[in-house]
C-alpha positions as CSV (number, residue, x, y, z in Angstrom):
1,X,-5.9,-21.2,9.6
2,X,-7.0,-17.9,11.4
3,X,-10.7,-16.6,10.9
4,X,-11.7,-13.3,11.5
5,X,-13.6,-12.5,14.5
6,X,-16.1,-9.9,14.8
7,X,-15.4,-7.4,18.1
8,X,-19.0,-8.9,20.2
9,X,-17.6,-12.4,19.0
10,X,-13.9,-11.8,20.8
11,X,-15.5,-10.7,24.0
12,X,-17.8,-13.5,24.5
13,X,-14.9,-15.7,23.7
14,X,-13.1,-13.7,26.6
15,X,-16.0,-14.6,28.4
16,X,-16.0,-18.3,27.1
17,X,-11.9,-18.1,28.8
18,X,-12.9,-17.0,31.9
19,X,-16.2,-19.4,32.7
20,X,-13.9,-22.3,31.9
21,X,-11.7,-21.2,34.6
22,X,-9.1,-18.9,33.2
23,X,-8.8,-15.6,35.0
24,X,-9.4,-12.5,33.6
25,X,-6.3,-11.2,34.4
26,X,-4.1,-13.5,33.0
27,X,-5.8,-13.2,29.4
28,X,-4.1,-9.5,29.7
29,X,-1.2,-10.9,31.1
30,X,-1.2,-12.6,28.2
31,X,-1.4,-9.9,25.8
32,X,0.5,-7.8,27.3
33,X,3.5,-10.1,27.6
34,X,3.0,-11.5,23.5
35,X,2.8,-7.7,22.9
36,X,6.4,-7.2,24.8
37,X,8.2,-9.6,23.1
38,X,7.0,-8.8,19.3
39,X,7.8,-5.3,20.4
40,X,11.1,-6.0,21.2
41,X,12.2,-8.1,18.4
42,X,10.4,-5.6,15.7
43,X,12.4,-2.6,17.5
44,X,15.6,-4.2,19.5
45,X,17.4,-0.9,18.5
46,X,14.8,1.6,20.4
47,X,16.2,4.2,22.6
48,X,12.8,4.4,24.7
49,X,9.5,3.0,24.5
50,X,6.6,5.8,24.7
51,X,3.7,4.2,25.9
52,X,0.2,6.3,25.4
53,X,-2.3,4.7,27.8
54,X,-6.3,5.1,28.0
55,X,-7.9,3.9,30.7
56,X,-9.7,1.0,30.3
57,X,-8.5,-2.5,29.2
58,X,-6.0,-1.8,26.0
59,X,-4.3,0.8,29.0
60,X,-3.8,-2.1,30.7
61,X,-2.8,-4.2,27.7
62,X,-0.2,-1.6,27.4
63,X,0.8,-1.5,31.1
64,X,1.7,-5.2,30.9
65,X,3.7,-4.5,27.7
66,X,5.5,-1.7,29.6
67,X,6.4,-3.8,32.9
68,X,7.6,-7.1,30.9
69,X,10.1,-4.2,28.6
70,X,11.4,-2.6,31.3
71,X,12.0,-5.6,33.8
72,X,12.7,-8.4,31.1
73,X,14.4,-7.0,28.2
74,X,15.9,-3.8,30.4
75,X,14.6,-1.3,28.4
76,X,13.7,2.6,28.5
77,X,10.2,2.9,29.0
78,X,7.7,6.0,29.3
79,X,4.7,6.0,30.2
80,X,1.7,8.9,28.9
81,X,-1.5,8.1,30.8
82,X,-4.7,9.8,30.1
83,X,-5.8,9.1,34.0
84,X,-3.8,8.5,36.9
85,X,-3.0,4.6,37.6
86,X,-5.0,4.6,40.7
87,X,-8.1,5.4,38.6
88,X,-7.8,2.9,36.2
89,X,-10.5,0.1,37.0
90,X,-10.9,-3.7,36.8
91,X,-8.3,-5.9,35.1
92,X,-6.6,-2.5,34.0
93,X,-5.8,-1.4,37.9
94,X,-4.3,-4.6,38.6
95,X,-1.9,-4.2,35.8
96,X,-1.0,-0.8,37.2
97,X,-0.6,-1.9,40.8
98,X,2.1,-4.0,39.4
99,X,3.3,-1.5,37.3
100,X,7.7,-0.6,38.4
101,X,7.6,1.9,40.6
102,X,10.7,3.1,38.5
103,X,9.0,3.5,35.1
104,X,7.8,7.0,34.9
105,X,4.1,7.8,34.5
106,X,3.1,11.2,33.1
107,X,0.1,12.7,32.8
108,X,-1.2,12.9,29.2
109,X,-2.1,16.5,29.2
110,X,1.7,17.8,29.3
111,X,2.7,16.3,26.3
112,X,4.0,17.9,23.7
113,X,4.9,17.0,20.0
114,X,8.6,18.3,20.9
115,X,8.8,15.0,23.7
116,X,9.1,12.7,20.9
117,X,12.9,12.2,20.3
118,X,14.6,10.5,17.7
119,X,15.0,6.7,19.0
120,X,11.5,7.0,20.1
121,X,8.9,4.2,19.3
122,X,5.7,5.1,20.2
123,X,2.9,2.2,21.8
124,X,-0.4,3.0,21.1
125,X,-2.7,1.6,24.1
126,X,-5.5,4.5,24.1
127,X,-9.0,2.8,23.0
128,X,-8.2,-1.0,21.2
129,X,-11.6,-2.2,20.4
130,X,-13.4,-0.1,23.1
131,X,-14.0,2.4,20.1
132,X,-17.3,2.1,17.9
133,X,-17.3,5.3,16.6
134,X,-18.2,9.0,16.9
135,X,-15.7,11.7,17.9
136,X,-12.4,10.8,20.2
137,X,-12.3,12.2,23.9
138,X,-10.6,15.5,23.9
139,X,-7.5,13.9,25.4
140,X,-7.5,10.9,23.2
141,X,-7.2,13.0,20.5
142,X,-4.3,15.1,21.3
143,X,-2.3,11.8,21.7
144,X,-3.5,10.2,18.3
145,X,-2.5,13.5,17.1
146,X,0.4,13.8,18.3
147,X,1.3,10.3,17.2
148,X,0.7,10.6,13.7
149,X,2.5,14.1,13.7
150,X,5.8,12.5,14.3
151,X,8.0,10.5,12.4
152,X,8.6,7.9,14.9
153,X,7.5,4.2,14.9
154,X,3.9,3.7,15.8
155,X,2.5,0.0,17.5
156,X,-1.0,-0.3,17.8
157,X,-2.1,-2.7,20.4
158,X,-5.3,-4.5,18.9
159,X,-6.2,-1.9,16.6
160,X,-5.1,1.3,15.8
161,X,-7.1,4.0,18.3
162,X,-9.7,5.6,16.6
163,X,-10.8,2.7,14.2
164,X,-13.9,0.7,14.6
165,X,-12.8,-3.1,15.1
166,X,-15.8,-4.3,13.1
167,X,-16.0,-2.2,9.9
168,X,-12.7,-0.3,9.9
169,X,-15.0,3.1,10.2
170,X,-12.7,6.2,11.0
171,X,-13.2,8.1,14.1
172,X,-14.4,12.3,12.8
173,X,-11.0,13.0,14.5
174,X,-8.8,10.6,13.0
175,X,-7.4,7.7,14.0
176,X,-3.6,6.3,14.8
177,X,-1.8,5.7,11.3
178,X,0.2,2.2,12.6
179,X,3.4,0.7,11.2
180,X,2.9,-2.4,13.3
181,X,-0.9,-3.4,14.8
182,X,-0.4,-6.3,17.3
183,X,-4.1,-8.0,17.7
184,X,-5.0,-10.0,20.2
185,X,-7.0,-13.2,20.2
186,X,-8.3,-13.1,16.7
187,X,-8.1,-11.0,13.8
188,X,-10.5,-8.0,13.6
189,X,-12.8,-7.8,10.4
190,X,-12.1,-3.8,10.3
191,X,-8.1,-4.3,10.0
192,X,-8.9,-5.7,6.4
193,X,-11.4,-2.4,5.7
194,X,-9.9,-0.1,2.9
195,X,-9.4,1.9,6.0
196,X,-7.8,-0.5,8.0
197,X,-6.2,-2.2,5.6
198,X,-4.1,1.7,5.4
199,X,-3.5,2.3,9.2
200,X,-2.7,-1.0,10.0
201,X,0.7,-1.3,8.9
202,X,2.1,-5.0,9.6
203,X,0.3,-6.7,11.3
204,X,0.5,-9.7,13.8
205,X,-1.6,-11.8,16.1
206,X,-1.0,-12.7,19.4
207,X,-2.4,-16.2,20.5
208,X,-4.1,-15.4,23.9
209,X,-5.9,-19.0,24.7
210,X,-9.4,-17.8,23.2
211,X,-11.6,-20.4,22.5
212,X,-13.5,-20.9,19.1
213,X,-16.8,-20.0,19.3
214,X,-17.4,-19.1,15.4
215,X,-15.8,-21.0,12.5
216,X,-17.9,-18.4,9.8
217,X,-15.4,-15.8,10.2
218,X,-13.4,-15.2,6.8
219,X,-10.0,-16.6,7.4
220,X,-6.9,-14.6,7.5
221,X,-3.4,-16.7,7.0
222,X,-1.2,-14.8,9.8
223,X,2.3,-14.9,11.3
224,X,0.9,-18.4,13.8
225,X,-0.3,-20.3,10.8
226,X,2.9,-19.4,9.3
227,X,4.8,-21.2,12.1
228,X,2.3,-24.1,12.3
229,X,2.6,-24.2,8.4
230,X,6.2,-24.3,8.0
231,X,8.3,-27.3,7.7
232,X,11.6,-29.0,9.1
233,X,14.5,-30.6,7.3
234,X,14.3,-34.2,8.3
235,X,18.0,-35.0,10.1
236,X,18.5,-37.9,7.4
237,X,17.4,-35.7,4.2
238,X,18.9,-35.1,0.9
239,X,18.8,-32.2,-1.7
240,X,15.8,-34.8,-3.7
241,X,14.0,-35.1,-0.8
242,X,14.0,-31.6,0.3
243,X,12.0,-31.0,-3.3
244,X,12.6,-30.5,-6.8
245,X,11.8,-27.2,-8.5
246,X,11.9,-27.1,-12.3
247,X,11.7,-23.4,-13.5
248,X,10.2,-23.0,-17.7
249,X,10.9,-19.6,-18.6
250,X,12.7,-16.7,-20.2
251,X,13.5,-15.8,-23.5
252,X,16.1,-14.1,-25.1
253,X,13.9,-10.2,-24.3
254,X,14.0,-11.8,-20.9
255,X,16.4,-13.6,-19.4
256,X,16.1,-13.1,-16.0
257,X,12.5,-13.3,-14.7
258,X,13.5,-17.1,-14.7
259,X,16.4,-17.0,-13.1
260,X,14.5,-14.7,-10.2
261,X,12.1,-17.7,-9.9
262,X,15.0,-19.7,-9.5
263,X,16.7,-18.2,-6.6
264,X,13.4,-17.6,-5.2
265,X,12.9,-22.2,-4.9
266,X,16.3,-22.0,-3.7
267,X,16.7,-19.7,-1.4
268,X,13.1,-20.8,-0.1
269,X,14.8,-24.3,0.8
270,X,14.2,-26.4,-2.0
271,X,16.5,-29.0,-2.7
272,X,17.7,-29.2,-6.1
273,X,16.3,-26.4,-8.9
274,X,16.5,-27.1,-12.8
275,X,16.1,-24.3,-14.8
276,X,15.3,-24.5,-18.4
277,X,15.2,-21.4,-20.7
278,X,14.9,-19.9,-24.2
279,X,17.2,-17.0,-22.7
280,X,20.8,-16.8,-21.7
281,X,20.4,-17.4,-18.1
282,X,23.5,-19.5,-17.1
283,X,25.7,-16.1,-15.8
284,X,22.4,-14.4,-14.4
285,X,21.8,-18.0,-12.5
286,X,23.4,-19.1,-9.0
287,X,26.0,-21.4,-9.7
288,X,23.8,-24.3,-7.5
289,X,20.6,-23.6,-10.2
290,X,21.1,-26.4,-13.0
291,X,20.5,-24.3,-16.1
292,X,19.5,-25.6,-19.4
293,X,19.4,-23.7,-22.5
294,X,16.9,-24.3,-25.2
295,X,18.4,-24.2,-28.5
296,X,17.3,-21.5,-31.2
297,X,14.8,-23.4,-33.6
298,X,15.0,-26.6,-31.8
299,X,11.7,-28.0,-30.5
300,X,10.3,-26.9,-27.1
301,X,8.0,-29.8,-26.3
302,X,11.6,-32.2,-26.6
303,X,13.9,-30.0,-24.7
304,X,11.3,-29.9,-21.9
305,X,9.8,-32.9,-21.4
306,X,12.6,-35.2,-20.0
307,X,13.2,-32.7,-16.8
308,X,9.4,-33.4,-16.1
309,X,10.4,-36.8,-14.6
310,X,13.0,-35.3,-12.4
311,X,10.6,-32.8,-10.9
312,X,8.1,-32.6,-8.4
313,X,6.7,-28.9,-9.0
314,X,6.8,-26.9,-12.0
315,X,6.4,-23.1,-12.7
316,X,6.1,-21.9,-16.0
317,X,5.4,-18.8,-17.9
318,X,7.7,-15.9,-16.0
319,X,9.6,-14.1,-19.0
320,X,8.0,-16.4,-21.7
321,X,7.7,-13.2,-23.9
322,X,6.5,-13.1,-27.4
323,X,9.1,-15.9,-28.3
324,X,7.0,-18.7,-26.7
325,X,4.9,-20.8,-28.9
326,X,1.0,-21.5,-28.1
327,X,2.0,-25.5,-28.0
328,X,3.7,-24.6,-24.7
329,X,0.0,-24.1,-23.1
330,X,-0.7,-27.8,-23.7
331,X,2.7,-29.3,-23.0
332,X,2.1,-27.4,-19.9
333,X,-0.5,-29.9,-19.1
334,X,1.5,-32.5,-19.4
335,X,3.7,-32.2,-16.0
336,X,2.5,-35.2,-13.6
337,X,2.9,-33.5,-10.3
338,X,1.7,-29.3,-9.3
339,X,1.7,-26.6,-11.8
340,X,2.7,-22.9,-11.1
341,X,1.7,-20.1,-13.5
342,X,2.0,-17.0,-13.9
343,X,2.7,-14.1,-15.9
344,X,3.4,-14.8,-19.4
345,X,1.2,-18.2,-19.0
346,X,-1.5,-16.4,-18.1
347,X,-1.4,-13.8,-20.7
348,X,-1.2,-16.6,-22.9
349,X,-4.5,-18.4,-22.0
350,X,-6.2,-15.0,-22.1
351,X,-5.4,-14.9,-25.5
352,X,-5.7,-18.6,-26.6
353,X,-8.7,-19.7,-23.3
354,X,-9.4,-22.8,-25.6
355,X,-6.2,-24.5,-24.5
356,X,-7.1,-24.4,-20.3
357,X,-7.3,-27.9,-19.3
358,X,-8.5,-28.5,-15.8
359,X,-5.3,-29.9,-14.0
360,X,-5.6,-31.8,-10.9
361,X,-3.3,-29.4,-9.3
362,X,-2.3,-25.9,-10.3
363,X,-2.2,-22.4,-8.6
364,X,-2.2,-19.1,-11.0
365,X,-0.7,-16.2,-9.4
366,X,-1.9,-13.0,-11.3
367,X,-1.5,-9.6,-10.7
368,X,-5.2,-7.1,-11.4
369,X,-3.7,-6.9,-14.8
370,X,-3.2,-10.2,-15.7
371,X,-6.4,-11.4,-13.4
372,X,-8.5,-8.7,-15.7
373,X,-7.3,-10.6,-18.7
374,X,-8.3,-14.1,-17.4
375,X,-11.6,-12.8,-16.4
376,X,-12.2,-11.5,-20.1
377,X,-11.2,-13.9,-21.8
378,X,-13.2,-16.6,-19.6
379,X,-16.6,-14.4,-19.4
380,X,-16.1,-13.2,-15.8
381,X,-17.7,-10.0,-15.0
382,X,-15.5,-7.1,-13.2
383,X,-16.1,-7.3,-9.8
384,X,-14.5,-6.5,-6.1
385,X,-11.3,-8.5,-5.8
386,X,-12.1,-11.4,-3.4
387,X,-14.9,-12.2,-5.9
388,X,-12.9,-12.1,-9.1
389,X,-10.5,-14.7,-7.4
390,X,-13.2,-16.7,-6.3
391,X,-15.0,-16.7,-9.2
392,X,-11.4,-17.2,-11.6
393,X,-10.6,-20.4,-8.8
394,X,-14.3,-21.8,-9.7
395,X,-14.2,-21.3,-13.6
396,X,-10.5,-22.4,-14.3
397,X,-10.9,-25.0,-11.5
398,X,-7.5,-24.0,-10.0
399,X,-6.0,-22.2,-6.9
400,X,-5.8,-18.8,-7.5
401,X,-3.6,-16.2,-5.9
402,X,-4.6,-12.9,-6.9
403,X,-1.6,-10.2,-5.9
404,X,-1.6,-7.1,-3.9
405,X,-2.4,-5.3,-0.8
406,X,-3.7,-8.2,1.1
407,X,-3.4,-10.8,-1.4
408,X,-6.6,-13.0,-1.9
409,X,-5.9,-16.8,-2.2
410,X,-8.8,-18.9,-3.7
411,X,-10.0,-22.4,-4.3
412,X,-12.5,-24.0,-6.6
413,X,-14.5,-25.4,-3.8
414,X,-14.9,-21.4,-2.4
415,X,-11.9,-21.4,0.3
416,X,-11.0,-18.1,0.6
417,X,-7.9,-16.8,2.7
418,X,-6.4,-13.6,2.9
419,X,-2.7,-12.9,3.3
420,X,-2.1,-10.4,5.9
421,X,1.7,-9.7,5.4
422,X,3.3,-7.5,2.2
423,X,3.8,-3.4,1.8
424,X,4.9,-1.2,-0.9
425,X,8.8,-2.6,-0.8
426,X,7.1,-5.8,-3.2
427,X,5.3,-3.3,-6.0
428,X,9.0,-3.3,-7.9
429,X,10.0,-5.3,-11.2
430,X,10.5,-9.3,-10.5
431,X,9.1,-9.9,-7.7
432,X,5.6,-12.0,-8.7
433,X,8.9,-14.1,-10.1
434,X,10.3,-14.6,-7.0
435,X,7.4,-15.1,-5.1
436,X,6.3,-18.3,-7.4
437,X,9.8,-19.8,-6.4
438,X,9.0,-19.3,-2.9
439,X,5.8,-21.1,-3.2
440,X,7.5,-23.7,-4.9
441,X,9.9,-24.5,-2.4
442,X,7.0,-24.9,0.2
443,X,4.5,-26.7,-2.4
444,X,7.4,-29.3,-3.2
445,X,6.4,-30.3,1.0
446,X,3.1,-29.8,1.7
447,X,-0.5,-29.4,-0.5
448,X,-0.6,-26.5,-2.7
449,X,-3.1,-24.3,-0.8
450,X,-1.2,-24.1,2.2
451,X,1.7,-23.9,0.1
452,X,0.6,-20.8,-1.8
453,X,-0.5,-19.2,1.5
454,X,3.3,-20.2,3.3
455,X,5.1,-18.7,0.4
456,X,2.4,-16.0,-0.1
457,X,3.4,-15.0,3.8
458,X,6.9,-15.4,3.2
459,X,7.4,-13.1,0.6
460,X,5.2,-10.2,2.5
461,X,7.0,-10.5,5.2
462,X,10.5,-10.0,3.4
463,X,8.9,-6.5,2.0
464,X,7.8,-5.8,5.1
465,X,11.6,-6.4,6.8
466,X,13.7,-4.8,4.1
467,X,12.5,-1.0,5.4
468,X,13.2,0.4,2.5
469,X,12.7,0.1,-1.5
470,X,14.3,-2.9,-2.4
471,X,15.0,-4.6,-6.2
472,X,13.8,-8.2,-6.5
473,X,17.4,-9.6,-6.4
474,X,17.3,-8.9,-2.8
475,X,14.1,-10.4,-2.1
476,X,15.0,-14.7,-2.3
477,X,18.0,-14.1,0.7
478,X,15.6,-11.9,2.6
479,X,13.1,-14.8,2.6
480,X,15.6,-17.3,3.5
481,X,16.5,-14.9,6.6
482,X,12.6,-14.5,7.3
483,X,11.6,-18.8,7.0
484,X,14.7,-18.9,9.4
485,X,13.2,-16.7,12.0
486,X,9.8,-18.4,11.1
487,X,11.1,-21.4,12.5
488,X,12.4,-20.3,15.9
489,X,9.2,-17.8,17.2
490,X,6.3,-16.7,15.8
491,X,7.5,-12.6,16.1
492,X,7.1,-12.5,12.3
């Protein structure tokens, strides 16, 4: 997976590039051209392209991005300089000798809040990781004012101007508020700050050919692990082989955090999905989930057990209620293959921690709420989130995904990996249901770490491409759409 790399790290690694005989240059052709195409399939709908230049090497990251728009995807492009091009320097005034002599460059100084017109998306090239803090230049500030003044779009090449790539500090002036950072080479420890983590917006990393030089860097599960991650249909498959999802949940208070869970495996690719419920989820189900309803008063243990066979992962616990006895926890531990729980599991092991068994293979997937509960109930002290999920992994002896704004996934033997897609579209009702399907689906394929992380991604990234507040119905054909696009290009 990705690792974090701190800003001295990624230079010498630029440095590492170019002594083993790739040119300077071409490392920002590089970026620049990666940068181009994410661009373009994030915003194919643009009317122009507003491109706010410094003058040193994120300019020419920019001017790159600007020349492969205009001449390779015929695009409107604009170009706000805070120097004229024959001033720029080194790798920078290569990249704007080559610049079209059709694009039009403007001086920085004449622009005006009132130039940015609807249709505009606006490239943030000023500073990149040439900022390390103190006050912004006089004309770098305008711009990042002006930026963040307007509605429009705003892409951040590297890292949003004004930010220290390091420790996410905040320039005294501000710094550009991003709805898409593109980062080059590695992922930048301040873009998972509390600062950076806000000004960021999505985020994506461009490969650019740097070499490893530090495998101590936290790792960061981004959109290229995704693609590396992912999996193909074999041509001679068949709906067992593809993986078999059983779903244990609901109750008759709630019938359809199941069935969300359902469509999630489903949608997510898996090839057969068995529900079994407590609730009345055969009309909330698709017609393709296999439903089976638990009779009132009958025995749980007997009803479930015979799909156990039939099934290679198993999630349990979404929409269990107050209906669901305590001898589900240990029947629980009776599936032969990997374990999913969450929600209603969960809160059911806070309350009864004596029935935890350590299972060769299962991943929790709490929210702070239900994560807070665990690590009562199991003599955890309240601490920063990375730790609690580390320290829950290493107690329960599980995988542990612990939810929300960079989601922290963590192992028993101290992996840690953070999840660098998601926004505000996945804070609604059902969704931690979906998700587990999702993860599922991939878990059914691969080992459950990288599944959690896959699905994890998955799911962040269909918040991130709904644009607006979604419900978590939409959500398992938005990540259907989003493992398709997966497979074709890493843009995502």
């Amino acid at each position: 997976m990705s690792r974090m790399m701190p800003v001295d790290s990624v230079r010498k690694a630029e440095a590492g590039a170019v002594a083993a005989g790739t040119a300077e240059f071409d490392l920002m052709l590089s970026a620049g051209r990666q940068a181009a195409d994410i661009i373009q399939h994030h915003y194919p709908h643009a009317i122009r392209f507003l491109f706010f230049c410094g003058g040193g090497n994120n300019g020419g990251d920019a001017l790159i991005a600007a020349d492969i728009l205009y001449r390779r995807y015929h695009r409107e492009v604009m170009v706000y300089s805070v120097k004229e091009l024959n001033k720029f320097t080194g790798c920078a005034a290569l990249a704007a000798k080559q610049l079209p002599a059709e694009i039009c460059v403007i001086d920085s100084a004449t622009l005006r809040k009132e130039d940015i017109l609807p249709g505009d998306v606006i490239i943030d090239g000023l500073l990149g990781i040439g900022f390390k803090g103190g006050a912004l230049r006089p004309e770098v500030r305008a711009m990042v004012t002006i930026a963040n003044a307007v509605r429009n779009p705003v892409i951040s090449l590297d890292l949003p101007s004004g930010m220290n790539g390091d420790n996410g500090e905040v320039s005294s002036d501000g710094a550009v508020n991003a709805d898409l950072t593109i980062t080059f080479g590695a992922v930048k420890p301040g873009l998972f700050s509390m600062n950076g983590s806000a000004l960021r917006g999505r985020l994506r990393l461009a490969d650019i050919g740097l070499p490893a030089i530090d495998d101590t860097g936290d790792e960061v599960f981004t959109n290229l692990d995704a693609v590396e991650t992912l999996t193909h249909p074999a041509a001679d498959c068949h709906k067992n082989s593809r993986g078999r999802v059983l779903v244990w949940g609901g109750s008759e208070e709630y019938p359809g955090a199941p069935v969300l869970s359902a469509k999630g495996a489903l949608y997510a690719s898996a090839g057969i999905v068995r529900l079994v419920s407590c609730g009345e989820c055969r009309n909330l189900a698709p017609a393709a989930v296999i439903v089976k309803k638990i009779p009132n008063g009958s025995d749980v243990r007997s009803e479930v057990l015979p799909f156990f066979p039939l099934s290679d992962v198993l999630v349990a616990g979404c929409g269990w209620g107050n209906e669901t006895q305590r001898e589900a926890l240990n029947t629980v531990w009776e599936f032969p293959g990997k374990v999913i729980l969450d929600a209603d599991a969960l809160n059911m092991f806070s309350r009864f921690p004596e029935s935890w068994s350590k299972h060769k293979d299962v991943l929790i997937t709490p929210h702070p709420g239900e994560a807070a509960r665990l690590a009562a109930a199991f003599g955890i002290k309240n601490i920063d989130r990375r730790q609690l999920a580390g320290e829950l992994a290493a107690t329960l002896g599980c995988i542990v995904l612990l939810k929300g704004r960079d989601s922290v996934l963590a192992a028993p033997d101290g992996r840690n990996t953070l999840i660098s897609s998601g926004n505000h579209a996945l804070a609604t009702a059902g969704s931690g249901d979906v998700l587990t399907g999702i993860i599922a689906a991939q878990a059914a394929k691969m080992p459950l770490f990288e599944a959690a992380a896959l699905g994890a991604y998955i799911h962040g990234v269909a918040g991130e491409t709904a644009g607006r507040y979604i419900i978590a119905d939409e959500l398992p054909l938005l990540a259907a759409r989003v493992i398709s696009i997966l497979r074709d290009n890493s843009f995502l």
